[in-house]
PDB file of C-alpha atoms in Angstrom:
ATOM      1  CA  LEU A   1       0.000   0.000   0.000  1.00  0.00           C
ATOM      2  CA  LEU A   2       2.820   2.419   0.834  1.00  0.00           C
ATOM      3  CA  GLN A   3       4.595   1.640  -2.435  1.00  0.00           C
ATOM      4  CA  HIS A   4       1.368   2.544  -4.281  1.00  0.00           C
ATOM      5  CA  SER A   5       0.875   5.721  -2.181  1.00  0.00           C
ATOM      6  CA  GLN A   6      -2.325   4.356  -0.672  1.00  0.00           C
ATOM      7  CA  LEU A   7      -1.553   6.029   2.628  1.00  0.00           C
ATOM      8  CA  THR A   8      -5.071   6.204   4.035  1.00  0.00           C
ATOM      9  CA  GLU A   9      -5.384   2.431   3.734  1.00  0.00           C
ATOM     10  CA  ALA A  10      -1.849   1.817   5.023  1.00  0.00           C
ATOM     11  CA  VAL A  11      -2.119   3.837   8.251  1.00  0.00           C
ATOM     12  CA  PRO A  12      -4.639   1.586  10.095  1.00  0.00           C
ATOM     13  CA  LEU A  13      -2.570  -1.493   9.248  1.00  0.00           C
ATOM     14  CA  LEU A  14       0.622   0.176  10.494  1.00  0.00           C
ATOM     15  CA  GLU A  15      -1.174   1.174  13.686  1.00  0.00           C
ATOM     16  CA  GLN A  16      -2.176  -2.456  14.239  1.00  0.00           C
ATOM     17  CA  ILE A  17       1.441  -3.537  13.727  1.00  0.00           C
ATOM     18  CA  CYS A  18       2.693  -0.928  16.189  1.00  0.00           C
ATOM     19  CA  LEU A  19       0.125  -1.933  18.796  1.00  0.00           C
ATOM     20  CA  ALA A  20       0.977  -5.595  18.328  1.00  0.00           C
ATOM     21  CA  ASP A  21       4.702  -4.936  18.770  1.00  0.00           C
ATOM     22  CA  ARG A  22       5.449  -1.581  20.363  1.00  0.00           C
ATOM     23  CA  ARG A  23       9.188  -2.165  19.947  1.00  0.00           C
ATOM     24  CA  ASP A  24       9.045  -2.282  16.130  1.00  0.00           C
ATOM     25  CA  ALA A  25      10.843   0.997  15.426  1.00  0.00           C
ATOM     26  CA  GLU A  26      10.626   0.642  11.657  1.00  0.00           C
ATOM     27  CA  ALA A  27       6.852   0.216  11.782  1.00  0.00           C
ATOM     28  CA  TRP A  28       6.577   3.352  13.943  1.00  0.00           C
ATOM     29  CA  PHE A  29       8.770   5.215  11.466  1.00  0.00           C
ATOM     30  CA  MET A  30       6.634   4.152   8.497  1.00  0.00           C
ATOM     31  CA  LEU A  31       3.504   5.145  10.425  1.00  0.00           C
ATOM     32  CA  ALA A  32       5.008   8.557  11.222  1.00  0.00           C
ATOM     33  CA  ALA A  33       6.025   9.163   7.608  1.00  0.00           C
ATOM     34  CA  ALA A  34       2.581   8.186   6.308  1.00  0.00           C
ATOM     35  CA  CYS A  35       0.824  10.438   8.834  1.00  0.00           C
ATOM     36  CA  GLN A  36       3.158  13.304   7.948  1.00  0.00           C
ATOM     37  CA  LYS A  37       2.327  12.962   4.251  1.00  0.00           C
ATOM     38  CA  LEU A  38      -1.370  12.937   5.150  1.00  0.00           C
ATOM     39  CA  GLU A  39      -0.766  16.126   7.183  1.00  0.00           C
ATOM     40  CA  SER A  40      -1.823  14.367  10.366  1.00  0.00           C
ATOM     41  CA  PHE A  41       1.024  16.063  12.158  1.00  0.00           C
ATOM     42  CA  VAL A  42       0.104  15.340  15.777  1.00  0.00           C
ATOM     43  CA  ARG A  43       0.005  11.604  15.088  1.00  0.00           C
ATOM     44  CA  ALA A  44       3.212  11.865  13.064  1.00  0.00           C
ATOM     45  CA  ALA A  45       5.058  13.613  15.909  1.00  0.00           C
ATOM     46  CA  GLU A  46       3.885  11.014  18.402  1.00  0.00           C
ATOM     47  CA  ALA A  47       5.103   8.211  16.145  1.00  0.00           C
ATOM     48  CA  TYR A  48       8.507   9.835  15.512  1.00  0.00           C
ATOM     49  CA  ARG A  49       8.938  10.191  19.276  1.00  0.00           C
ATOM     50  CA  GLN A  50       8.182   6.486  19.625  1.00  0.00           C
ATOM     51  CA  VAL A  51      10.973   5.775  17.126  1.00  0.00           C
ATOM     52  CA  ILE A  52      13.378   7.986  19.064  1.00  0.00           C
ATOM     53  CA  GLY A  53      12.452   6.260  22.324  1.00  0.00           C
ATOM     54  CA  LEU A  54      13.317   2.919  20.779  1.00  0.00           C
ATOM     55  CA  GLU A  55      16.351   4.034  18.740  1.00  0.00           C
ATOM     56  CA  PRO A  56      17.767   7.271  20.235  1.00  0.00           C
ATOM     57  CA  SER A  57      20.585   7.413  17.687  1.00  0.00           C
ATOM     58  CA  ARG A  58      18.306   7.739  14.631  1.00  0.00           C
ATOM     59  CA  ALA A  59      19.186  11.119  13.187  1.00  0.00           C
ATOM     60  CA  ASP A  60      16.515  10.823  10.487  1.00  0.00           C
ATOM     61  CA  ALA A  61      13.769  10.456  13.096  1.00  0.00           C
ATOM     62  CA  TYR A  62      14.902  13.689  14.768  1.00  0.00           C
ATOM     63  CA  TYR A  63      15.066  15.453  11.383  1.00  0.00           C
ATOM     64  CA  TYR A  64      11.546  14.475  10.368  1.00  0.00           C
ATOM     65  CA  LEU A  65      10.282  15.232  13.856  1.00  0.00           C
ATOM     66  CA  GLY A  66      11.712  18.725  13.380  1.00  0.00           C
ATOM     67  CA  ASN A  67       9.796  19.178  10.134  1.00  0.00           C
ATOM     68  CA  THR A  68       6.638  17.930  11.826  1.00  0.00           C
ATOM     69  CA  CYS A  69       7.078  20.319  14.755  1.00  0.00           C
ATOM     70  CA  LEU A  70       7.410  23.166  12.264  1.00  0.00           C
ATOM     71  CA  ALA A  71       4.106  22.158  10.689  1.00  0.00           C
ATOM     72  CA  LEU A  72       2.545  22.160  14.172  1.00  0.00           C
ATOM     73  CA  GLY A  73       3.825  25.671  14.873  1.00  0.00           C
ATOM     74  CA  GLU A  74       6.333  24.514  17.491  1.00  0.00           C
ATOM     75  CA  PRO A  75       9.577  26.192  16.355  1.00  0.00           C
ATOM     76  CA  GLU A  76      11.554  25.655  19.554  1.00  0.00           C
ATOM     77  CA  ASP A  77      10.848  21.926  19.490  1.00  0.00           C
ATOM     78  CA  ALA A  78      11.833  21.932  15.806  1.00  0.00           C
ATOM     79  CA  ILE A  79      15.143  23.642  16.639  1.00  0.00           C
ATOM     80  CA  ASP A  80      15.872  21.061  19.319  1.00  0.00           C
ATOM     81  CA  ALA A  81      15.082  18.219  16.915  1.00  0.00           C
ATOM     82  CA  PHE A  82      17.240  19.582  14.082  1.00  0.00           C
ATOM     83  CA  ARG A  83      20.122  20.199  16.476  1.00  0.00           C
ATOM     84  CA  LYS A  84      19.887  16.645  17.768  1.00  0.00           C
ATOM     85  CA  ALA A  85      19.863  15.311  14.203  1.00  0.00           C
ATOM     86  CA  ILE A  86      23.035  17.296  13.473  1.00  0.00           C
ATOM     87  CA  GLN A  87      24.658  16.149  16.704  1.00  0.00           C
ATOM     88  CA  LEU A  88      24.034  12.548  15.710  1.00  0.00           C
ATOM     89  CA  ARG A  89      25.008  13.105  12.071  1.00  0.00           C
ATOM     90  CA  PRO A  90      27.166  16.227  11.582  1.00  0.00           C
ATOM     91  CA  THR A  91      27.015  15.824   7.794  1.00  0.00           C
ATOM     92  CA  TYR A  92      23.189  15.914   7.714  1.00  0.00           C
ATOM     93  CA  LEU A  93      22.845  18.557   5.004  1.00  0.00           C
ATOM     94  CA  GLU A  94      19.056  18.888   5.095  1.00  0.00           C
ATOM     95  CA  ALA A  95      19.070  19.394   8.851  1.00  0.00           C
ATOM     96  CA  HIS A  96      21.588  22.237   8.569  1.00  0.00           C
ATOM     97  CA  VAL A  97      19.493  23.850   5.808  1.00  0.00           C
ATOM     98  CA  ASN A  98      16.177  23.558   7.638  1.00  0.00           C
ATOM     99  CA  LEU A  99      17.667  24.768  10.899  1.00  0.00           C
ATOM    100  CA  GLY A 100      19.122  27.762   9.059  1.00  0.00           C
ATOM    101  CA  ALA A 101      15.793  28.520   7.394  1.00  0.00           C
ATOM    102  CA  LEU A 102      14.061  28.382  10.772  1.00  0.00           C
ATOM    103  CA  PHE A 103      16.594  30.745  12.327  1.00  0.00           C
ATOM    104  CA  GLU A 104      16.079  33.081   9.377  1.00  0.00           C
ATOM    105  CA  LEU A 105      12.303  33.094   9.974  1.00  0.00           C
ATOM    106  CA  GLN A 106      13.025  34.053  13.576  1.00  0.00           C
ATOM    107  CA  LYS A 107      15.351  36.831  12.308  1.00  0.00           C
ATOM    108  CA  ASN A 108      18.232  35.129  14.100  1.00  0.00           C
ATOM    109  CA  PHE A 109      20.468  35.919  11.154  1.00  0.00           C
ATOM    110  CA  ALA A 110      23.806  35.138  12.771  1.00  0.00           C
ATOM    111  CA  ASP A 111      22.851  31.522  13.520  1.00  0.00           C
ATOM    112  CA  ALA A 112      21.062  31.204  10.178  1.00  0.00           C
ATOM    113  CA  GLU A 113      24.153  32.333   8.299  1.00  0.00           C
ATOM    114  CA  ALA A 114      26.313  29.888  10.257  1.00  0.00           C
ATOM    115  CA  CYS A 115      23.954  27.042   9.318  1.00  0.00           C
ATOM    116  CA  PHE A 116      23.964  27.950   5.632  1.00  0.00           C
ATOM    117  CA  HIS A 117      27.746  28.239   5.554  1.00  0.00           C
ATOM    118  CA  GLN A 118      28.043  24.834   7.190  1.00  0.00           C
ATOM    119  CA  ALA A 119      25.641  23.410   4.615  1.00  0.00           C
ATOM    120  CA  LEU A 120      27.794  24.910   1.851  1.00  0.00           C
ATOM    121  CA  ARG A 121      30.899  23.334   3.332  1.00  0.00           C
ATOM    122  CA  LEU A 122      29.081  20.008   2.950  1.00  0.00           C
ATOM    123  CA  ASP A 123      27.756  20.778  -0.533  1.00  0.00           C
ATOM    124  CA  PRO A 124      29.684  23.709  -2.075  1.00  0.00           C
ATOM    125  CA  ASP A 125      28.189  23.184  -5.530  1.00  0.00           C
ATOM    126  CA  ASN A 126      24.590  23.568  -4.395  1.00  0.00           C
ATOM    127  CA  ALA A 127      23.219  26.524  -6.347  1.00  0.00           C
ATOM    128  CA  ALA A 128      20.024  26.688  -4.295  1.00  0.00           C
ATOM    129  CA  LEU A 129      22.025  27.099  -1.098  1.00  0.00           C
ATOM    130  CA  HIS A 130      24.032  29.984  -2.554  1.00  0.00           C
ATOM    131  CA  PHE A 131      20.763  31.564  -3.750  1.00  0.00           C
ATOM    132  CA  ASN A 132      19.097  31.254  -0.336  1.00  0.00           C
ATOM    133  CA  LEU A 133      22.170  32.607   1.418  1.00  0.00           C
ATOM    134  CA  GLY A 134      22.150  35.551  -0.987  1.00  0.00           C
ATOM    135  CA  ASN A 135      18.514  36.266  -0.137  1.00  0.00           C
ATOM    136  CA  MET A 136      19.234  36.253   3.581  1.00  0.00           C
ATOM    137  CA  LEU A 137      22.296  38.477   3.201  1.00  0.00           C
ATOM    138  CA  GLN A 138      20.325  40.933   1.087  1.00  0.00           C
ATOM    139  CA  SER A 139      17.587  41.087   3.729  1.00  0.00           C
ATOM    140  CA  GLN A 140      20.282  42.265   6.149  1.00  0.00           C
ATOM    141  CA  ASP A 141      21.593  44.882   3.673  1.00  0.00           C
ATOM    142  CA  LYS A 142      24.827  42.920   3.216  1.00  0.00           C
ATOM    143  CA  LEU A 143      24.710  43.704  -0.466  1.00  0.00           C
ATOM    144  CA  VAL A 144      28.283  42.932  -1.493  1.00  0.00           C
ATOM    145  CA  GLU A 145      28.142  39.513   0.171  1.00  0.00           C
ATOM    146  CA  ALA A 146      24.686  38.860  -1.289  1.00  0.00           C
ATOM    147  CA  ILE A 147      25.896  39.688  -4.796  1.00  0.00           C
ATOM    148  CA  ALA A 148      28.815  37.297  -4.367  1.00  0.00           C
ATOM    149  CA  SER A 149      26.425  34.519  -3.329  1.00  0.00           C
ATOM    150  CA  TYR A 150      24.093  35.141  -6.279  1.00  0.00           C
ATOM    151  CA  ARG A 151      27.048  35.088  -8.680  1.00  0.00           C
ATOM    152  CA  LYS A 152      28.168  31.742  -7.262  1.00  0.00           C
ATOM    153  CA  ALA A 153      24.639  30.424  -7.727  1.00  0.00           C
ATOM    154  CA  ILE A 154      24.621  31.599 -11.355  1.00  0.00           C
ATOM    155  CA  ALA A 155      28.042  30.047 -11.997  1.00  0.00           C
ATOM    156  CA  LEU A 156      26.579  26.730 -10.868  1.00  0.00           C
ATOM    157  CA  ARG A 157      23.166  27.133 -12.467  1.00  0.00           C
ATOM    158  CA  ALA A 158      22.905  29.734 -15.178  1.00  0.00           C
ATOM    159  CA  ASP A 159      19.250  29.105 -16.049  1.00  0.00           C
ATOM    160  CA  HIS A 160      17.585  30.206 -12.782  1.00  0.00           C
ATOM    161  CA  ALA A 161      15.573  33.347 -13.492  1.00  0.00           C
ATOM    162  CA  ASP A 162      14.913  34.202  -9.834  1.00  0.00           C
ATOM    163  CA  THR A 163      18.640  34.387  -9.129  1.00  0.00           C
ATOM    164  CA  TYR A 164      19.126  36.982 -11.853  1.00  0.00           C
ATOM    165  CA  ASN A 165      16.102  38.917 -10.575  1.00  0.00           C
ATOM    166  CA  ASN A 166      17.372  38.964  -6.990  1.00  0.00           C
ATOM    167  CA  LEU A 167      20.891  39.797  -8.140  1.00  0.00           C
ATOM    168  CA  GLY A 168      19.399  42.764  -9.969  1.00  0.00           C
ATOM    169  CA  ASN A 169      17.638  43.831  -6.756  1.00  0.00           C
ATOM    170  CA  ALA A 170      20.943  43.851  -4.868  1.00  0.00           C
ATOM    171  CA  ILE A 171      22.836  45.634  -7.632  1.00  0.00           C
ATOM    172  CA  VAL A 172      20.212  48.350  -8.080  1.00  0.00           C
ATOM    173  CA  ARG A 173      20.502  49.200  -4.404  1.00  0.00           C
ATOM    174  CA  LEU A 174      24.150  50.026  -5.053  1.00  0.00           C
ATOM    175  CA  GLY A 175      23.055  52.449  -7.765  1.00  0.00           C
ATOM    176  CA  GLN A 176      24.356  50.327 -10.637  1.00  0.00           C
ATOM    177  CA  TYR A 177      21.251  50.691 -12.788  1.00  0.00           C
ATOM    178  CA  SER A 178      22.551  49.521 -16.141  1.00  0.00           C
ATOM    179  CA  GLU A 179      23.895  46.273 -14.708  1.00  0.00           C
ATOM    180  CA  ALA A 180      20.665  45.714 -12.804  1.00  0.00           C
ATOM    181  CA  ILE A 181      18.649  46.189 -15.990  1.00  0.00           C
ATOM    182  CA  ALA A 182      20.797  43.548 -17.687  1.00  0.00           C
ATOM    183  CA  CYS A 183      20.027  41.149 -14.823  1.00  0.00           C
ATOM    184  CA  TYR A 184      16.264  41.712 -15.089  1.00  0.00           C
ATOM    185  CA  GLU A 185      16.357  41.316 -18.853  1.00  0.00           C
ATOM    186  CA  ARG A 186      18.267  38.051 -18.468  1.00  0.00           C
ATOM    187  CA  ALA A 187      15.709  36.850 -15.908  1.00  0.00           C
ATOM    188  CA  LEU A 188      12.932  37.558 -18.401  1.00  0.00           C
ATOM    189  CA  GLU A 189      14.788  35.779 -21.189  1.00  0.00           C
ATOM    190  CA  LEU A 190      14.854  32.705 -18.949  1.00  0.00           C
ATOM    191  CA  ASP A 191      11.286  33.124 -17.697  1.00  0.00           C
ATOM    192  CA  PRO A 192       9.126  35.499 -19.759  1.00  0.00           C
ATOM    193  CA  GLN A 193       6.287  35.039 -17.226  1.00  0.00           C
ATOM    194  CA  LEU A 194       8.265  36.378 -14.257  1.00  0.00           C
ATOM    195  CA  ALA A 195       6.062  39.371 -13.486  1.00  0.00           C
ATOM    196  CA  VAL A 196       8.157  40.543 -10.554  1.00  0.00           C
ATOM    197  CA  ALA A 197      11.169  40.953 -12.859  1.00  0.00           C
ATOM    198  CA  CYS A 198       9.065  43.104 -15.195  1.00  0.00           C
ATOM    199  CA  ASN A 199       8.069  45.282 -12.256  1.00  0.00           C
ATOM    200  CA  ASN A 200      11.661  45.560 -11.032  1.00  0.00           C
ATOM    201  CA  LEU A 201      12.831  46.371 -14.543  1.00  0.00           C
ATOM    202  CA  GLY A 202      10.214  49.107 -14.744  1.00  0.00           C
ATOM    203  CA  ASN A 203      11.370  50.592 -11.439  1.00  0.00           C
ATOM    204  CA  THR A 204      14.989  50.689 -12.600  1.00  0.00           C
ATOM    205  CA  LEU A 205      14.118  52.174 -15.991  1.00  0.00           C
ATOM    206  CA  ALA A 206      12.134  54.858 -14.168  1.00  0.00           C
ATOM    207  CA  LYS A 207      15.217  55.704 -12.080  1.00  0.00           C
ATOM    208  CA  GLN A 208      16.963  56.417 -15.378  1.00  0.00           C
ATOM    209  CA  HIS A 209      13.982  58.548 -16.498  1.00  0.00           C
ATOM    210  CA  ARG A 210      13.242  56.071 -19.287  1.00  0.00           C
ATOM    211  CA  PHE A 211       9.534  56.471 -18.649  1.00  0.00           C
ATOM    212  CA  ASP A 212       8.084  55.024 -21.855  1.00  0.00           C
ATOM    213  CA  GLU A 213      10.116  51.843 -21.384  1.00  0.00           C
ATOM    214  CA  ALA A 214       9.140  51.679 -17.701  1.00  0.00           C
ATOM    215  CA  LEU A 215       5.484  52.062 -18.651  1.00  0.00           C
ATOM    216  CA  ALA A 216       5.778  49.175 -21.105  1.00  0.00           C
ATOM    217  CA  SER A 217       7.453  47.020 -18.486  1.00  0.00           C
ATOM    218  CA  TYR A 218       4.720  47.623 -15.901  1.00  0.00           C
ATOM    219  CA  ARG A 219       2.065  46.853 -18.502  1.00  0.00           C
ATOM    220  CA  ARG A 220       3.861  43.626 -19.356  1.00  0.00           C
ATOM    221  CA  ALA A 221       3.878  42.719 -15.639  1.00  0.00           C
ATOM    222  CA  LEU A 222       0.122  43.319 -15.480  1.00  0.00           C
ATOM    223  CA  GLU A 223      -0.483  41.247 -18.598  1.00  0.00           C
ATOM    224  CA  ILE A 224       1.271  38.378 -16.858  1.00  0.00           C
ATOM    225  CA  ASN A 225      -0.423  38.995 -13.501  1.00  0.00           C
ATOM    226  CA  PRO A 226      -3.474  41.299 -13.690  1.00  0.00           C
ATOM    227  CA  ARG A 227      -3.709  41.290  -9.872  1.00  0.00           C
ATOM    228  CA  PHE A 228      -0.195  42.648  -9.305  1.00  0.00           C
ATOM    229  CA  ALA A 229      -1.049  45.678  -7.149  1.00  0.00           C
ATOM    230  CA  GLU A 230       2.519  46.985  -6.894  1.00  0.00           C
ATOM    231  CA  ALA A 231       2.952  47.063 -10.663  1.00  0.00           C
ATOM    232  CA  GLN A 232      -0.454  48.733 -10.960  1.00  0.00           C
ATOM    233  CA  THR A 233       0.419  51.640  -8.663  1.00  0.00           C
ATOM    234  CA  ASN A 234       3.890  51.940 -10.226  1.00  0.00           C
ATOM    235  CA  LEU A 235       2.149  52.265 -13.583  1.00  0.00           C
ATOM    236  CA  GLY A 236       0.085  55.061 -12.067  1.00  0.00           C
ATOM    237  CA  ASN A 237       3.207  56.883 -10.920  1.00  0.00           C
ATOM    238  CA  ILE A 238       4.634  56.881 -14.450  1.00  0.00           C
ATOM    239  CA  GLN A 239       1.321  58.077 -15.839  1.00  0.00           C
ATOM    240  CA  ARG A 240       1.420  60.952 -13.331  1.00  0.00           C
ATOM    241  CA  TYR A 241       4.982  61.839 -14.365  1.00  0.00           C
ATOM    242  CA  GLN A 242       3.738  61.992 -17.956  1.00  0.00           C
ATOM    243  CA  GLY A 243       0.829  64.248 -17.013  1.00  0.00           C
ATOM    244  CA  LYS A 244      -1.818  61.570 -17.596  1.00  0.00           C
ATOM    245  CA  LEU A 245      -3.546  62.319 -14.305  1.00  0.00           C
ATOM    246  CA  ALA A 246      -6.878  60.643 -15.019  1.00  0.00           C
ATOM    247  CA  ASP A 247      -5.093  57.438 -16.006  1.00  0.00           C
ATOM    248  CA  ALA A 248      -2.843  57.676 -12.957  1.00  0.00           C
ATOM    249  CA  ILE A 249      -5.783  58.085 -10.594  1.00  0.00           C
ATOM    250  CA  ALA A 250      -7.540  55.109 -12.190  1.00  0.00           C
ATOM    251  CA  SER A 251      -4.390  52.991 -11.847  1.00  0.00           C
ATOM    252  CA  HIS A 252      -3.952  53.783  -8.148  1.00  0.00           C
ATOM    253  CA  ARG A 253      -7.631  53.088  -7.495  1.00  0.00           C
ATOM    254  CA  ARG A 254      -7.275  49.752  -9.260  1.00  0.00           C
ATOM    255  CA  ALA A 255      -4.254  48.931  -7.066  1.00  0.00           C
ATOM    256  CA  ILE A 256      -6.354  49.654  -3.969  1.00  0.00           C
ATOM    257  CA  GLU A 257      -9.147  47.422  -5.313  1.00  0.00           C
ATOM    258  CA  LEU A 258      -6.593  44.637  -5.669  1.00  0.00           C
ATOM    259  CA  GLU A 259      -4.994  45.224  -2.260  1.00  0.00           C
ATOM    260  CA  PRO A 260      -7.166  47.430   0.005  1.00  0.00           C
ATOM    261  CA  ASP A 261      -4.501  47.765   2.731  1.00  0.00           C
ATOM    262  CA  TYR A 262      -1.693  48.750   0.336  1.00  0.00           C
ATOM    263  CA  ALA A 263      -0.404  51.942   1.978  1.00  0.00           C
ATOM    264  CA  ASP A 264       1.758  53.055  -0.969  1.00  0.00           C
ATOM    265  CA  ALA A 265      -1.211  52.903  -3.321  1.00  0.00           C
ATOM    266  CA  HIS A 266      -3.301  55.062  -0.980  1.00  0.00           C
ATOM    267  CA  PHE A 267      -0.465  57.597  -0.711  1.00  0.00           C
ATOM    268  CA  ASN A 268       0.085  57.621  -4.476  1.00  0.00           C
ATOM    269  CA  LEU A 269      -3.629  58.097  -5.103  1.00  0.00           C
ATOM    270  CA  ALA A 270      -3.788  61.008  -2.663  1.00  0.00           C
ATOM    271  CA  PHE A 271      -0.769  62.631  -4.313  1.00  0.00           C
ATOM    272  CA  ALA A 272      -2.213  62.180  -7.803  1.00  0.00           C
ATOM    273  CA  LEU A 273      -5.515  63.696  -6.670  1.00  0.00           C
ATOM    274  CA  LEU A 274      -3.639  66.611  -5.110  1.00  0.00           C
ATOM    275  CA  VAL A 275      -1.745  67.245  -8.344  1.00  0.00           C
ATOM    276  CA  ALA A 276      -5.020  67.052 -10.267  1.00  0.00           C
ATOM    277  CA  GLY A 277      -6.659  69.490  -7.861  1.00  0.00           C
ATOM    278  CA  GLU A 278      -9.264  66.913  -6.850  1.00  0.00           C
ATOM    279  CA  PHE A 279      -8.075  66.137  -3.330  1.00  0.00           C
ATOM    280  CA  ARG A 280     -10.656  66.604  -0.587  1.00  0.00           C
ATOM    281  CA  GLU A 281     -10.014  66.241   3.156  1.00  0.00           C
TER     282      GLU A 281
END
């Protein structure tokens, strides 16, 4: 049943096996894995703990328990489980990665960075790890280090559009607009449906006062994703710059329809109305 992914049918049989022989660690492990896949996380955690009670040196049981605790919203228990998995198996790549991702979610960037670097020592040619490290470094404004990580990711995997997009985001923050534009254009060559890259390209073109090109880029983003509120209000800003106030006001109102709590869109609408002489307190 497990081999045919018939998990719902397999679980009751595994439970019978576990009840018949409570010391069958492998049966408990299979039960835990099946429950986890069925998103029955409480039962999965209980079963993984049974495995650990029977075989305390099973690093994989601690690792999967950590993932299950995350799903249950128990991050501290997840941290303990991942750390135990690493203690038992220092080369457990996935445990280092997941522990780092959890630390990042908690904004514990120092420990997260240490985990990612350890993961890269284990697997230095892992493009996804370099990409994720770059994202975390950029979130801390460590732009030079982030750019280096993205470039390593690209050297290992040159066809990942998101890496080029995020590299462009880091480069544009250093004021290197032409290079950033090249990154966004490369991202769109790799993935023409990457709406966020169109929006970012539009923003960078606008910084260079290339307003017609920026306008086209925002429109392309909205063709790809008509519910992209940020691109919609950015479009409105360009329309305002070009003196198309009625169009700008309509664009900002559309952005607010898409995302009613979008503060920038409300501000941009108020400013456009003020410029048009239509603002009312």
